[in-house]
Coordinates of C-alpha atoms and ligand atoms in Angstrom, one line a residue:
M5 CA -8.4 21.4 -13.7
R6 CA -5.5 19.0 -13.9
N7 CA -5.6 17.6 -17.4
Y8 CA -2.7 15.3 -17.9
T9 CA -3.5 13.2 -20.9
K10 CA 0.0 12.2 -21.8
H11 CA 2.0 9.2 -20.8
Y12 CA 5.7 9.3 -19.9
I13 CA 7.5 6.9 -22.3
N14 CA 11.2 6.7 -23.2
G15 CA 12.1 9.9 -21.4
E16 CA 9.3 12.0 -23.0
W17 CA 5.7 13.0 -22.4
V18 CA 3.8 11.5 -25.3
E19 CA 0.2 11.5 -26.6
S20 CA -1.7 8.3 -26.1
T21 CA -2.5 6.2 -29.1
G22 CA -6.2 6.4 -27.9
T23 CA -8.4 9.4 -27.4
D24 CA -10.5 8.2 -24.4
T25 CA -10.0 9.9 -21.0
I26 CA -10.8 9.1 -17.4
D27 CA -12.2 11.7 -15.0
V28 CA -10.5 12.0 -11.6
I29 CA -12.8 12.9 -8.8
N30 CA -12.1 14.6 -5.4
P31 CA -14.0 12.3 -3.0
A32 CA -14.6 15.0 -0.4
T33 CA -16.4 17.3 -2.9
E34 CA -17.5 14.8 -5.6
E35 CA -16.1 17.3 -8.1
I36 CA -14.1 16.4 -11.2
I37 CA -10.6 17.7 -10.6
G38 CA -9.1 16.6 -14.0
Q39 CA -8.6 14.0 -16.6
I40 CA -6.0 11.4 -17.4
S41 CA -5.6 9.4 -20.6
S42 CA -7.2 6.0 -20.8
G43 CA -4.1 4.2 -22.1
T44 CA -4.2 1.4 -24.7
E45 CA -2.4 -1.9 -25.3
E46 CA -0.3 0.0 -27.9
D47 CA 0.8 2.5 -25.3
V48 CA 1.8 -0.3 -23.0
H49 CA 3.7 -2.0 -25.8
R50 CA 5.7 1.2 -26.5
A51 CA 6.5 1.6 -22.8
V52 CA 7.6 -2.0 -22.5
M53 CA 9.8 -1.6 -25.6
A54 CA 11.4 1.5 -24.2
A55 CA 12.1 -0.3 -20.9
K56 CA 13.5 -3.3 -22.7
E57 CA 15.9 -1.1 -24.7
A58 CA 17.1 0.7 -21.6
F59 CA 17.7 -2.5 -19.6
P60 CA 21.1 -3.6 -21.0
Y61 CA 22.6 -0.2 -20.1
F62 CA 20.8 0.5 -16.8
S63 CA 21.3 -3.0 -15.4
Q64 CA 25.1 -2.6 -15.8
T65 CA 25.3 0.8 -14.1
S66 CA 27.5 0.8 -11.0
R67 CA 26.2 0.7 -7.5
E68 CA 27.6 4.3 -7.1
E69 CA 25.7 5.5 -10.1
R70 CA 22.4 4.1 -8.8
I71 CA 23.1 5.5 -5.3
A72 CA 23.6 9.0 -6.9
L73 CA 20.4 8.6 -8.9
L74 CA 18.4 7.7 -5.8
N75 CA 19.9 10.6 -3.8
N76 CA 19.0 13.0 -6.6
I77 CA 15.4 11.6 -6.5
V78 CA 15.3 12.2 -2.7
K79 CA 16.4 15.8 -3.3
E80 CA 13.9 16.5 -6.0
Y81 CA 11.1 14.7 -4.1
E82 CA 11.7 17.0 -1.1
N83 CA 11.4 20.0 -3.4
R84 CA 7.9 18.8 -4.4
K85 CA 6.6 18.4 -0.9
D86 CA 3.8 21.0 -1.2
D87 CA 2.6 19.5 -4.5
F88 CA 2.4 16.0 -3.1
V89 CA 0.5 17.1 0.0
Q90 CA -2.0 19.1 -2.0
I91 CA -2.6 16.5 -4.6
I92 CA -3.0 13.5 -2.3
T93 CA -5.4 15.5 -0.2
E94 CA -7.4 16.2 -3.4
E95 CA -7.3 12.9 -5.2
L96 CA -7.5 10.6 -2.2
G97 CA -9.3 12.7 0.3
S98 CA -6.5 12.1 2.8
P99 CA -6.6 14.6 5.8
I100 CA -4.0 17.3 4.9
S101 CA -1.9 16.6 8.1
K102 CA -1.7 12.9 7.2
S103 CA -1.0 13.7 3.5
E104 CA 2.3 15.2 4.8
S105 CA 3.2 13.1 7.8
V106 CA 2.2 9.7 6.3
Q107 CA 1.6 9.9 2.6
Y108 CA 4.4 12.2 1.5
E109 CA 6.8 10.9 4.1
M110 CA 6.4 7.2 3.3
G111 CA 7.2 7.7 -0.3
L112 CA 10.3 9.7 0.6
Q113 CA 11.6 7.1 3.1
H114 CA 11.5 4.3 0.5
F115 CA 13.9 6.2 -1.8
K116 CA 16.2 7.1 1.1
Q117 CA 16.2 3.5 2.4
A118 CA 17.0 2.1 -1.0
A119 CA 20.0 4.4 -1.3
K120 CA 21.1 3.3 2.1
E121 CA 20.7 -0.4 1.4
L122 CA 22.7 -0.1 -1.8
E123 CA 25.8 1.0 0.2
T124 CA 26.2 -2.5 1.6
F125 CA 24.0 -4.7 -0.6
T126 CA 25.7 -7.9 -1.7
F127 CA 25.4 -8.4 -5.5
L128 CA 28.2 -11.0 -5.6
E129 CA 28.5 -13.4 -2.7
D130 CA 31.3 -15.9 -2.3
R131 CA 29.9 -19.0 -0.7
G132 CA 32.9 -21.3 -0.6
G133 CA 32.4 -23.7 -3.5
H134 CA 30.5 -21.2 -5.7
V135 CA 29.6 -17.6 -6.0
V136 CA 26.1 -16.2 -6.3
Q137 CA 25.7 -13.2 -8.5
K138 CA 22.5 -11.2 -8.4
D139 CA 21.4 -9.9 -11.8
A140 CA 18.6 -7.4 -12.4
I141 CA 15.5 -9.2 -13.5
G142 CA 14.6 -7.3 -16.6
V143 CA 11.5 -5.2 -17.4
A144 CA 9.2 -5.0 -14.4
G145 CA 5.5 -4.0 -14.6
L146 CA 4.3 -2.2 -11.5
I147 CA 0.6 -1.9 -10.8
T148 CA -0.4 0.1 -7.8
P149 CA -3.6 0.9 -5.8
W150 CA -5.1 4.2 -4.7
N151 CA -4.9 4.0 -1.0
F152 CA -1.3 5.2 -0.6
P153 CA -0.4 6.7 -3.9
T154 CA 3.2 7.6 -3.1
N155 CA 4.1 4.8 -0.8
Q156 CA 2.8 2.0 -3.0
A157 CA 4.6 3.2 -6.1
A158 CA 7.8 4.4 -4.3
T159 CA 8.5 1.1 -2.6
K160 CA 8.5 -0.7 -5.9
L161 CA 10.3 2.0 -7.9
A162 CA 13.0 2.5 -5.3
S163 CA 13.7 -1.2 -5.2
A164 CA 13.7 -1.5 -9.0
F165 CA 16.1 1.4 -9.5
A166 CA 18.4 0.0 -6.8
A167 CA 18.4 -3.4 -8.4
G168 CA 19.0 -2.0 -12.0
A169 CA 15.6 -3.1 -13.3
T170 CA 13.6 -0.9 -15.7
V171 CA 9.9 -0.4 -15.2
V172 CA 6.5 0.4 -16.6
L173 CA 4.2 1.8 -13.9
K174 CA 0.4 1.9 -14.0
P175 CA -1.0 3.7 -10.9
A176 CA -4.6 3.5 -9.9
S177 CA -6.8 5.7 -12.2
K178 CA -8.6 7.1 -9.1
T179 CA -5.3 8.6 -7.8
P180 CA -3.0 9.1 -10.7
Y181 CA -1.5 12.5 -10.0
A182 CA 1.1 11.6 -7.4
A183 CA 2.8 9.3 -10.0
I184 CA 2.8 12.1 -12.5
I185 CA 4.7 14.3 -10.0
M186 CA 7.1 11.3 -9.5
A187 CA 7.7 11.2 -13.3
E188 CA 8.6 14.9 -13.2
I189 CA 10.9 14.2 -10.3
F190 CA 12.7 11.4 -12.0
E191 CA 13.2 13.5 -15.1
K192 CA 14.8 16.2 -13.1
A193 CA 16.9 13.7 -11.1
G194 CA 18.6 12.6 -14.3
M195 CA 16.8 9.3 -14.9
P196 CA 18.3 7.7 -18.1
K197 CA 15.6 7.5 -20.8
G198 CA 13.5 4.4 -20.9
V199 CA 14.3 3.3 -17.3
F200 CA 11.0 4.7 -16.0
N201 CA 7.8 4.6 -18.0
L202 CA 4.3 5.7 -16.9
V203 CA 1.1 4.6 -18.7
N204 CA -2.1 5.8 -17.2
G205 CA -5.5 4.1 -17.7
S206 CA -7.7 1.4 -16.4
G207 CA -6.7 -1.8 -14.8
S208 CA -8.8 -3.9 -17.2
R209 CA -6.9 -2.5 -20.2
V210 CA -3.5 -1.1 -19.2
G211 CA -3.0 -3.4 -16.2
N212 CA -4.0 -6.4 -18.1
A213 CA -1.7 -5.5 -21.0
I214 CA 1.2 -5.1 -18.6
S215 CA 0.7 -8.5 -16.9
S216 CA 0.3 -10.3 -20.2
H217 CA 3.1 -8.7 -22.1
S218 CA 5.7 -11.2 -23.2
D219 CA 8.6 -8.8 -22.6
V220 CA 7.7 -8.1 -19.0
A221 CA 9.8 -10.4 -16.8
F222 CA 8.2 -9.5 -13.4
V223 CA 4.9 -8.1 -12.3
S224 CA 4.8 -6.4 -8.9
F225 CA 1.2 -5.8 -7.9
T226 CA -0.5 -4.3 -4.9
G227 CA -4.3 -4.3 -4.6
S228 CA -7.2 -6.7 -4.3
G229 CA -7.1 -10.5 -4.2
A230 CA -9.4 -10.8 -7.1
V231 CA -7.1 -8.8 -9.4
G232 CA -4.1 -10.5 -7.9
E233 CA -5.5 -13.8 -9.2
K234 CA -6.0 -12.4 -12.7
I235 CA -2.4 -11.2 -12.7
M236 CA -1.2 -14.6 -11.6
K237 CA -3.2 -16.3 -14.4
N238 CA -1.8 -13.9 -17.0
A239 CA 1.7 -14.3 -15.6
A240 CA 1.4 -18.1 -15.8
E241 CA 1.3 -18.0 -19.6
G242 CA 4.8 -16.7 -20.1
I243 CA 6.1 -18.0 -16.7
K244 CA 6.6 -14.5 -15.3
K245 CA 7.6 -13.9 -11.8
V246 CA 4.9 -12.1 -9.7
S247 CA 4.9 -10.4 -6.4
L248 CA 1.5 -9.7 -4.9
E249 CA 0.7 -7.5 -1.9
L250 CA -3.0 -8.1 -1.3
G251 CA -5.5 -7.5 1.5
G252 CA -5.7 -8.3 5.2
K253 CA -8.0 -8.7 8.1
S254 CA -5.5 -8.0 10.8
P255 CA -6.0 -8.7 14.5
L256 CA -5.1 -6.4 17.4
V257 CA -4.7 -8.6 20.5
I258 CA -5.1 -6.6 23.7
L259 CA -3.6 -8.3 26.7
P260 CA -5.5 -8.4 30.1
D261 CA -3.0 -6.0 31.7
A262 CA -3.3 -3.3 29.0
N263 CA -4.3 0.3 29.9
I264 CA -7.9 0.1 28.7
Y265 CA -8.2 3.7 27.5
K266 CA -4.9 3.7 25.6
A267 CA -5.7 0.3 24.1
A268 CA -9.1 1.7 22.9
Q269 CA -7.3 4.7 21.3
T270 CA -5.0 2.3 19.5
A271 CA -7.9 0.3 18.3
V272 CA -9.8 3.3 17.0
E273 CA -6.7 4.7 15.3
G274 CA -6.2 1.3 13.7
V275 CA -9.5 1.6 11.7
A276 CA -9.8 5.3 11.3
N277 CA -6.4 5.8 9.6
N278 CA -6.9 6.6 5.9
A279 CA -10.7 6.0 6.5
G280 CA -9.9 2.3 7.0
Q281 CA -8.4 2.0 3.5
V282 CA -5.3 0.3 4.7
C283 CA -4.2 -3.2 3.9
T284 CA -2.6 -3.6 7.3
A285 CA -5.6 -2.1 9.2
A286 CA -6.2 -3.7 12.6
T287 CA -9.9 -4.4 12.0
R288 CA -10.4 -7.2 14.5
T289 CA -10.0 -6.0 18.0
I290 CA -9.5 -9.1 20.2
I291 CA -10.0 -8.3 23.9
P292 CA -10.3 -10.2 27.2
H293 CA -14.0 -10.8 28.1
S294 CA -13.3 -9.4 31.5
I295 CA -12.6 -5.9 30.3
K296 CA -15.4 -5.8 27.6
N297 CA -17.7 -3.2 29.3
E298 CA -15.0 -0.8 30.2
F299 CA -13.4 -1.1 26.8
V300 CA -16.6 -0.6 24.9
E301 CA -17.3 2.6 26.9
A302 CA -13.8 3.9 26.1
V303 CA -14.2 3.2 22.4
K304 CA -17.6 5.0 22.3
E305 CA -16.1 8.1 23.9
I306 CA -13.1 8.2 21.6
V307 CA -15.3 7.7 18.4
A308 CA -17.8 10.4 19.5
N309 CA -14.9 12.9 19.6
Y310 CA -13.0 11.7 16.5
P311 CA -12.5 14.5 14.0
V312 CA -14.1 13.3 10.7
G313 CA -14.6 15.8 7.9
D314 CA -13.1 18.1 5.4
P315 CA -9.6 16.8 4.5
V316 CA -8.4 20.3 3.9
K317 CA -8.9 21.3 7.6
E318 CA -5.7 20.8 9.7
S319 CA -7.7 19.3 12.6
T320 CA -9.3 16.5 10.5
Q321 CA -8.1 13.0 11.2
M322 CA -10.4 11.0 9.0
G323 CA -11.6 12.0 5.5
P324 CA -14.0 10.3 3.0
Q325 CA -13.7 6.9 1.2
V326 CA -11.9 7.2 -2.1
S327 CA -15.0 6.8 -4.3
K328 CA -18.7 6.3 -4.4
D329 CA -18.1 2.5 -5.1
Q330 CA -15.9 2.2 -2.0
W331 CA -18.5 4.1 0.1
E332 CA -21.2 1.7 -1.1
T333 CA -19.0 -1.3 -0.3
V334 CA -18.5 0.0 3.3
Q335 CA -22.3 0.6 3.7
S336 CA -23.0 -3.0 2.5
Y337 CA -20.7 -4.4 5.1
I338 CA -22.2 -2.3 7.9
Q339 CA -25.6 -3.7 6.9
K340 CA -24.1 -7.2 6.9
G341 CA -22.9 -6.7 10.4
I342 CA -26.3 -5.5 11.6
D343 CA -28.0 -8.5 9.8
E344 CA -25.5 -10.9 11.3
G345 CA -26.5 -9.8 14.8
A346 CA -23.4 -8.0 15.9
T347 CA -24.0 -5.1 18.3
L348 CA -23.5 -1.6 16.8
I349 CA -21.9 0.5 19.5
A350 CA -20.8 3.5 17.3
G351 CA -21.5 4.9 13.9
G352 CA -23.6 2.9 11.5
L353 CA -25.3 3.3 8.1
G354 CA -25.3 6.6 6.2
K355 CA -23.1 9.7 6.2
P356 CA -22.0 11.5 9.4
E357 CA -24.2 14.5 10.3
G358 CA -23.3 17.6 8.3
L359 CA -21.3 15.7 5.7
E360 CA -23.9 15.0 3.0
T361 CA -21.5 15.9 0.1
G362 CA -18.5 13.6 -0.3
Y363 CA -18.1 9.9 0.2
F364 CA -17.9 10.1 4.0
S365 CA -18.6 7.0 6.2
Q366 CA -19.3 7.0 9.9
L367 CA -16.5 5.6 12.1
T368 CA -18.3 2.4 13.0
V369 CA -17.7 -0.2 15.7
F370 CA -19.5 -3.5 16.3
S371 CA -19.1 -5.5 19.5
N372 CA -20.3 -9.1 20.2
V373 CA -18.7 -10.1 16.9
K374 CA -18.0 -13.8 16.3
N375 CA -14.9 -14.5 14.3
D376 CA -16.9 -16.4 11.7
M377 CA -19.1 -13.5 10.8
V378 CA -18.6 -11.9 7.4
I379 CA -17.5 -8.6 9.0
A380 CA -14.7 -10.4 10.8
Q381 CA -13.6 -12.4 7.8
E382 CA -13.7 -10.2 4.8
E383 CA -11.6 -7.1 4.1
I384 CA -14.0 -4.1 4.3
F385 CA -11.5 -1.4 3.5
G386 CA -13.4 1.1 5.5
P387 CA -13.6 2.5 9.1
V388 CA -15.3 -0.5 10.6
M389 CA -14.1 -2.3 13.8
S390 CA -15.1 -5.7 15.0
I391 CA -14.7 -6.3 18.7
I392 CA -14.3 -10.0 19.6
T393 CA -13.8 -11.3 23.1
Y394 CA -11.5 -14.1 24.5
D395 CA -11.3 -16.0 27.7
D396 CA -7.6 -17.1 27.6
L397 CA -4.6 -16.2 25.5
D398 CA -4.5 -19.4 23.6
E399 CA -8.0 -18.6 22.4
A400 CA -7.0 -15.1 21.5
I401 CA -4.2 -16.4 19.3
E402 CA -6.4 -19.0 17.7
I403 CA -9.0 -16.3 16.8
A404 CA -6.3 -14.0 15.6
N405 CA -4.9 -16.6 13.2
D406 CA -8.3 -17.9 12.1
T407 CA -8.4 -15.9 8.8
V408 CA -7.5 -16.5 5.2
Y409 CA -5.2 -13.5 5.5
G410 CA -1.9 -12.9 7.1
L411 CA -0.6 -9.4 6.3
A412 CA -0.2 -7.8 9.8
G413 CA -0.9 -8.3 13.5
Y414 CA -0.8 -6.1 16.5
V415 CA -0.3 -6.7 20.2
Y416 CA -0.9 -4.3 23.0
G417 CA -0.2 -4.7 26.7
E418 CA 2.5 -4.7 29.4
E419 CA 4.0 -8.0 30.4
P420 CA 7.0 -8.5 28.1
K421 CA 6.8 -12.3 28.1
L422 CA 3.2 -12.3 27.0
L423 CA 3.8 -9.6 24.3
A424 CA 6.6 -11.7 22.9
H425 CA 4.6 -14.9 23.0
V426 CA 1.6 -13.5 21.2
A427 CA 3.8 -11.6 18.6
K428 CA 5.7 -14.8 17.8
S429 CA 2.5 -16.9 17.6
L430 CA 0.7 -14.7 15.0
K431 CA 0.8 -15.9 11.4
A432 CA 1.3 -12.7 9.5
G433 CA 4.1 -10.9 7.7
R434 CA 4.4 -7.9 10.0
I435 CA 3.7 -7.7 13.7
T436 CA 3.7 -4.5 15.7
I437 CA 4.0 -4.4 19.5
N438 CA 2.6 -1.4 21.4
N439 CA 2.5 1.0 18.5
E440 CA 6.3 0.6 17.8
D441 CA 7.4 3.1 15.1
G442 CA 7.6 2.0 11.5
D443 CA 10.9 0.8 10.1
F444 CA 11.6 1.1 6.4
Q445 CA 14.1 -1.6 6.4
A446 CA 11.7 -4.2 7.8
P447 CA 10.3 -6.5 5.1
F448 CA 6.7 -6.0 4.3
G449 CA 4.3 -8.6 2.8
G450 CA 1.9 -11.3 3.6
F451 CA 1.3 -14.9 4.6
K452 CA -1.6 -16.9 3.1
Q453 CA -4.0 -14.9 0.8
S454 CA -2.3 -11.7 1.8
G455 CA 0.2 -12.2 -0.9
I456 CA 3.5 -13.5 -2.3
G457 CA 6.9 -11.8 -1.9
R458 CA 8.2 -9.0 0.2
E459 CA 8.7 -5.3 -0.3
W460 CA 10.7 -2.5 1.5
G461 CA 14.4 -2.4 2.2
D462 CA 16.8 -5.1 1.1
Y463 CA 14.0 -7.7 0.8
G464 CA 12.3 -5.4 -1.7
I465 CA 15.5 -5.1 -3.8
E466 CA 15.9 -8.9 -3.8
E467 CA 12.5 -9.2 -5.6
F468 CA 13.9 -7.3 -8.6
L469 CA 17.0 -9.6 -8.8
E470 CA 17.7 -13.1 -10.1
P471 CA 20.4 -15.0 -8.2
K472 CA 22.8 -16.8 -10.5
S473 CA 25.3 -19.4 -9.0
I474 CA 28.6 -19.6 -10.8
L475 CA 30.7 -22.7 -10.1
G476 CA 34.4 -22.6 -10.7
L477 CA 34.6 -18.8 -11.2
P478 CA 38.3 -17.9 -11.9
N479 CA 39.7 -15.3 -9.5
V480 CA 40.3 -12.6 -12.1
Ligands
TAP3 P1 -8.0 -3.3 -7.5 O1 -9.0 -3.4 -8.5 O2 -7.2 -4.5 -7.1 O3 -7.0 -2.2 -8.1 C1 -5.6 -2.1 -7.8 C2 -4.9 -1.8 -9.1 O4 -5.0 -2.8 -10.0 C3 -5.3 -0.5 -9.8 O5 -4.3 0.1 -10.4 C4 -6.3 -1.1 -10.8 O6 -6.5 -0.2 -11.9 C5 -5.6 -2.3 -11.3 N1 -6.4 -3.3 -11.9 C6 -7.7 -3.5 -11.9 N2 -8.1 -4.6 -12.7 C7 -6.9 -5.1 -13.2 C8 -6.6 -6.1 -14.1 N3 -7.6 -6.9 -14.6 N4 -5.4 -6.4 -14.4 C9 -4.4 -5.6 -13.9 N5 -4.6 -4.5 -13.1 C10 -5.8 -4.3 -12.8 O7 -8.6 -2.6 -6.2 P2 -9.8 -1.6 -6.2 O8 -11.0 -2.1 -7.0 O9 -9.3 -0.3 -6.4 O10 -10.3 -1.9 -4.7 C11 -11.1 -3.0 -4.4 C12 -10.8 -3.7 -3.1 O11 -9.4 -4.1 -3.2 C13 -10.8 -2.8 -1.9 O12 -12.1 -2.7 -1.4 C14 -9.9 -3.4 -1.0 O13 -10.5 -4.5 -0.3 C15 -8.8 -4.0 -1.9 N6 -7.6 -3.1 -2.0 C16 -6.5 -3.6 -1.4 C17 -5.4 -2.8 -1.4 C18 -4.2 -3.3 -0.7 S1 -3.0 -2.2 -0.4 N7 -4.0 -4.5 -0.4 C19 -5.4 -1.6 -2.1 C20 -6.5 -1.2 -2.8 C21 -7.6 -2.0 -2.7 P3 -7.8 0.9 -11.9 O14 -8.3 1.0 -10.6 O15 -7.1 2.1 -12.4 O16 -8.8 0.3 -12.9

């Protein structure tokens, strides 16, 4: 059992001021794997005070000192690889191979990228008649979701440390252990006390206390739109800055000249990855009407052979949903798709055969989906694909953009002019052509209801800075 009932405040592991605990459950076995403290408003206050006290010193550290700190973090993070892989497999149900190649790796890359950005980052810019100096924003409250425990925290933390901001982190209570390992890493890396503080607990208590605390200057949140709204409302009271990375309902536009089998593989991967619990998941597959029958057959074949199951097995590619609640949400959307008259071509209601224990969903695909159906408009956060057909490319682009979201978009095909045209026409924060590799410098964030602000690389660092223009600065 992993019983970690302390918070990390002002460079020390301290008892909570409350006595309540929260159970952490392995979603593949439904067993309790440990407890964390259910933190209180008083715990948040202590953490914010520690971060406030550390800010004057940390915000004035040199670029070189912060590069050295980030490089130390990278070294210590690499030393804890096995621990990360094991815990993310247990707390999230992530397939073990992906816990390493995706979950562990993404967190690491954000710290590496922040150190690299700092080498050339401009904190003082001479713009002719004035200079712009970028100052660290102050105490930042970071609230993260459960779907990528290292990635979601690391992108915020790396940017904050690079900028010279101090932080209070509240990770999702369903997946708290990766952040506890990070706290241990920061301590070993020589983090000055008070710069990083970790308070565990529920969103309604700890998250709410962070976003309403008067000494928090900036709240950086990743999660659902509903909670994003609450955070904005809280932040409005003290005029705090917020950045929100929310959901998506991203389109994958397949061009008429695409290799049908490879396009189908891309589409299936797009919804199976992390059991569909990905904000950038390509859940609307938009295909030419002319290739529909062939495409549907290819998807059926790929889904029938997709390795769903025990996350601990090396061959598994899709594990369970993170929780019973999330599993039930996915089931309710599959039922909605059936009720709306979409055609179920793979998967469906209930658990996959032989996987009665654990919150496993079936990899599910609907065809004959209309873009105004609920399954095509709402974020399901599960392995459910909607196939929608188009007759010409203008219609494909119109369907792709007909959503309240705008986090990501994908294009797959051959003709460079068409690929470029579609990519440039999609209204979303990140477009990927033909499965291009990720780039940790590329800004990440959403249009419309997918959020406010950008993370990753230099854009991520900018979020933790306030630009100050100085007119008439003497040349001293
Ligand atoms: P959320 O409730 O949004 O949880 C995200 C984070 O916010 C967690 O740390 C959560 O804490 C915290 N939180 C909850 N209520 C809060 C409040 N009133 N004030 C401040 N923080 C609060 O997401 P969820 O319930 O876990 O998932 C629900 C749906 O959100 C999913 O089905 C999916 O559609 C969406 N979602 C999106 C993303 C991304 S990356 N866009 C990630 C996760 C979920 P606790 O969970 O510890 O209480």
